[in-house]
Coordinates of C-alpha atoms in Angstrom, one line a residue:
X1 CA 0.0 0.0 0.0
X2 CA 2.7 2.5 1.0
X3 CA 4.7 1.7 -2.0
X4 CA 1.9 2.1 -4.6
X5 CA 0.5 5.6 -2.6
X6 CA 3.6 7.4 -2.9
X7 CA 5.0 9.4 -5.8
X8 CA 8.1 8.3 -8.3
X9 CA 11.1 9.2 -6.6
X10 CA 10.3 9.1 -3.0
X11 CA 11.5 5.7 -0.8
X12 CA 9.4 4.5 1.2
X13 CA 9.9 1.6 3.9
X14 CA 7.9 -0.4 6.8
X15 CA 8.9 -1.9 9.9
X16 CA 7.9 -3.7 12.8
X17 CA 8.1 -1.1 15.7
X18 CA 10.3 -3.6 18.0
X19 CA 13.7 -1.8 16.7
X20 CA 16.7 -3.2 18.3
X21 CA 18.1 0.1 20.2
X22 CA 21.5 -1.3 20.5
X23 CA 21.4 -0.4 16.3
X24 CA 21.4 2.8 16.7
X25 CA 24.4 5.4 16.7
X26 CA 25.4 7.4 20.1
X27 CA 23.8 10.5 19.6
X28 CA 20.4 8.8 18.3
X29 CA 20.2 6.7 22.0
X30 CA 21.2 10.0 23.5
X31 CA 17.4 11.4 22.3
X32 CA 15.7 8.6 23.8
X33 CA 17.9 7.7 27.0
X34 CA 14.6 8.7 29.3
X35 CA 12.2 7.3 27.3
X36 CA 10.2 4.2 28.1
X37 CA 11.5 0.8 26.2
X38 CA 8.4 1.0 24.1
X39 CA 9.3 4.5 23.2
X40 CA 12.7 3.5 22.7
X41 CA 11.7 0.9 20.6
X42 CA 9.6 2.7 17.8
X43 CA 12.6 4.9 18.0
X44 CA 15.1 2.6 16.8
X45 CA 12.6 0.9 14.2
X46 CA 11.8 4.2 12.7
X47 CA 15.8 5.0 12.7
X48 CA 15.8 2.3 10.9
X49 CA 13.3 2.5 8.3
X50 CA 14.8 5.6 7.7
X51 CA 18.6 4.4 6.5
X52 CA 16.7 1.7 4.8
X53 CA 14.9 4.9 2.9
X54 CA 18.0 6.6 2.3
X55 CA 19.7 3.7 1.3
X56 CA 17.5 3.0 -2.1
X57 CA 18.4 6.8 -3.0
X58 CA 22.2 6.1 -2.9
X59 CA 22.7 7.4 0.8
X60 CA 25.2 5.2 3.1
X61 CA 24.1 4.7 6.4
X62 CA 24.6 7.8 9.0
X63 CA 23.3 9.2 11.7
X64 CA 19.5 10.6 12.1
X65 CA 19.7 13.2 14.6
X66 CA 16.7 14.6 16.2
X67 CA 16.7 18.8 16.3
X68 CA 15.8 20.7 19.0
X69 CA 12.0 20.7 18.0
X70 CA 12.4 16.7 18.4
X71 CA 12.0 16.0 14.3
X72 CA 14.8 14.2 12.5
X73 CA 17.4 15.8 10.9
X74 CA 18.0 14.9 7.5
X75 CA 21.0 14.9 5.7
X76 CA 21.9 17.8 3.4
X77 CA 20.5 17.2 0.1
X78 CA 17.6 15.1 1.5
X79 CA 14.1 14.9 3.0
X80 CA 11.8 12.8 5.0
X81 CA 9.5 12.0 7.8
X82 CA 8.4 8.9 9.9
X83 CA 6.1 8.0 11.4
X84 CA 4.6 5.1 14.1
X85 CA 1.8 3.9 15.5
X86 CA 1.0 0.6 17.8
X87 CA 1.8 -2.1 14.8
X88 CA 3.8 -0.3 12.2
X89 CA 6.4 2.0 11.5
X90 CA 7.2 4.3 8.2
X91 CA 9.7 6.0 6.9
X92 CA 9.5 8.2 3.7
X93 CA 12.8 9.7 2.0
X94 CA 13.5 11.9 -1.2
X95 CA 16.1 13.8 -2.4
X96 CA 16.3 17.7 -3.5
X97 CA 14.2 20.4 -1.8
X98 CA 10.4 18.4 -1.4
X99 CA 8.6 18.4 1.6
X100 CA 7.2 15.1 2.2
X101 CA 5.3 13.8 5.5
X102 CA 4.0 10.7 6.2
X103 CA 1.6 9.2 8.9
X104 CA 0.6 5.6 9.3
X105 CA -2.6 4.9 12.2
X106 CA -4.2 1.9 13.1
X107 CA -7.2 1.1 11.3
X108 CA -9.6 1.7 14.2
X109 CA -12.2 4.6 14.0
X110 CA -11.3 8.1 15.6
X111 CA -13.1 8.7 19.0
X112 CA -16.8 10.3 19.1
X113 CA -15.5 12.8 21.3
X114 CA -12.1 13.9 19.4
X115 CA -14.1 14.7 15.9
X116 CA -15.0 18.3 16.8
X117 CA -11.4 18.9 17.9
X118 CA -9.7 17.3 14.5
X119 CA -12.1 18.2 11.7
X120 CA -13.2 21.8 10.5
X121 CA -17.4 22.1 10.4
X122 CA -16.8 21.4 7.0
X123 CA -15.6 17.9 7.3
X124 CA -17.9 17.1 9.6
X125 CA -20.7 17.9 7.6
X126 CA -19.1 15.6 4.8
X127 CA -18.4 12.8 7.3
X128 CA -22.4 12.8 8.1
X129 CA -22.2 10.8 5.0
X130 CA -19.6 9.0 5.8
X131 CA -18.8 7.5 8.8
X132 CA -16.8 4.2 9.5
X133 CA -13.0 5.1 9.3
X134 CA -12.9 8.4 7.7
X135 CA -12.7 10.5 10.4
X136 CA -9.4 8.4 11.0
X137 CA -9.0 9.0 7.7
X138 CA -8.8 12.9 8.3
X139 CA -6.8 12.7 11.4
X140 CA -4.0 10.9 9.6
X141 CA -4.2 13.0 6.4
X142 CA -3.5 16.1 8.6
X143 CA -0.9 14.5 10.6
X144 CA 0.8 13.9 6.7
X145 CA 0.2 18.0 6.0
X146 CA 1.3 19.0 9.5
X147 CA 5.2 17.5 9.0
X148 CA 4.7 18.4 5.1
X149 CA 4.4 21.8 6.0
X150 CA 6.4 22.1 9.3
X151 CA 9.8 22.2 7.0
X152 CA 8.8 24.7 5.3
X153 CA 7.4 27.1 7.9
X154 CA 8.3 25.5 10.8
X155 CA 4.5 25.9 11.7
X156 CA 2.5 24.3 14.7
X157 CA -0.4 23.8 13.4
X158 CA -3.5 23.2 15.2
X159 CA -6.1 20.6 13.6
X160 CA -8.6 23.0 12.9
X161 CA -6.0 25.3 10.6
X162 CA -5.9 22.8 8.0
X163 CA -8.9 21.8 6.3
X164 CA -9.3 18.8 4.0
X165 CA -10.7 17.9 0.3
X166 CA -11.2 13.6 0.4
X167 CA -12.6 11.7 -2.5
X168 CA -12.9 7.8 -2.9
X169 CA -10.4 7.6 -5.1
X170 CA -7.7 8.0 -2.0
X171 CA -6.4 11.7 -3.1
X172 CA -6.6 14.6 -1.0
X173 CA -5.8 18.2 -1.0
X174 CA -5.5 20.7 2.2
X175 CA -6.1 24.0 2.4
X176 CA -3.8 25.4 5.8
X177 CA -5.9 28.0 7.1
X178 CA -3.5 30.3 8.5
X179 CA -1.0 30.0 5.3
X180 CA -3.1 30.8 1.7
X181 CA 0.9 30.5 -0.1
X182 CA 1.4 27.1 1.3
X183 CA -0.2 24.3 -1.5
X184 CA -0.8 20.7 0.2
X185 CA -1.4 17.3 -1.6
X186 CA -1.5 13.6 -0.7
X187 CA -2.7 10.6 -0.7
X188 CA -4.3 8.2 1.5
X189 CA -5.1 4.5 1.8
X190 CA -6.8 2.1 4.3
X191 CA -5.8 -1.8 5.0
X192 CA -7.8 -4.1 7.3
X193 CA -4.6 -2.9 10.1
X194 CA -3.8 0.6 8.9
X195 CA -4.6 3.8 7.5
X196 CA -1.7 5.5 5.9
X197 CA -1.5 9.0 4.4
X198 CA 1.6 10.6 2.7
X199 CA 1.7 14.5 1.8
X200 CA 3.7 16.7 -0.2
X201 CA 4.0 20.5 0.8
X202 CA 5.0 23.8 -1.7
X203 CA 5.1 27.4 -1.5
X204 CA 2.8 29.1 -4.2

């Protein structure tokens, strides 16, 4: 699913989360010494997924910092994001100046009570007709547009600045609210474990 969602040129790989921490370099451990093992785990399997990522673009294996804000740090001349969630983890790399992001959720519908914080009036007038997964459908999808965006203006974006444009077809489009030069695409798909959503960010 991931492979066929995402666009020629960006490397995309999956993992179990249960990463083996002693694989990681020095400074990577360093991010996570506090952490719980879980934590610690998806951390390592995501690191990962990432150098796997890199790899199929030509990129040796190197360290995958995480910045001050917590997000990865890239090597020069590349971009990515990864994501994880209780049974999977993804990475997403591509070379040059994209923004990408990437989110992967397990395939379980969003809580009644967390839909008027994630979706816009709008969508929740279009998930009236709806219902099942979708609204797990938009939480992912902005999840995607919020690290698409975030490396280009280092943005936090709440849910309700970024509205969404679904069809069936598993393409969406996102207006951000707060940012009319910022353009938004992606795409989306849904498993019988996972919904996954990849977006690509660029100024107008």
């Amino acid at each position: 699913m991931a492979e066929g969602m995402v666009p020629r040129g960006v490397a995309v790989v999956c993992r179990d989360p249960d990463g083996d921490v002693g694989a990681l370099f020095a400074e990577e451990r360093l991010a996570i010494g506090r952490a719980v093992p879980r934590r610690q785990a998806e951390f390592a399997a995501g690191r990962m997924a990432a150098r796997e990522a890199l790899g199929m673009l030509g990129q040796p294996p190197l360290c995958i910092p995480a910045g001050a804000d917590r997000a990865p740090v890239w090597p020069q001349g590349f971009a990515g994001s990864i994501s994880h969630c209780r049974g999977a983890v993804v990475a997403a790399a591509v070379r040059g100046g994209s923004h990408i992001g990437i989110d992967v959720e397990e395939a379980v519908p969003l809580e009644d009570e967390l839909w008027d914080t994630v979706c816009t009036p709008k969508e929740l007038e279009w998930l009236k007709a709806q219902g099942g997964l979708w609204a797990k459908v938009i939480f992912s999808a902005k999840e995607a547009v919020y690290k698409a965006q975030y490396s280009i203006a280092g943005r936090v974006l709440e849910f309700s600045e970024v509205e969404l444009t679904l069809d069936q077809a598993g393409c969406f489009s996102a207006r951000v609210l707060v940012d009319s030069a910022l353009a938004v695409e992606g795409r989306f798909g849904i498993s019988d474990d996972f919904v996954l959503s990849f977006a690509r960010a660029r100024r107008l």
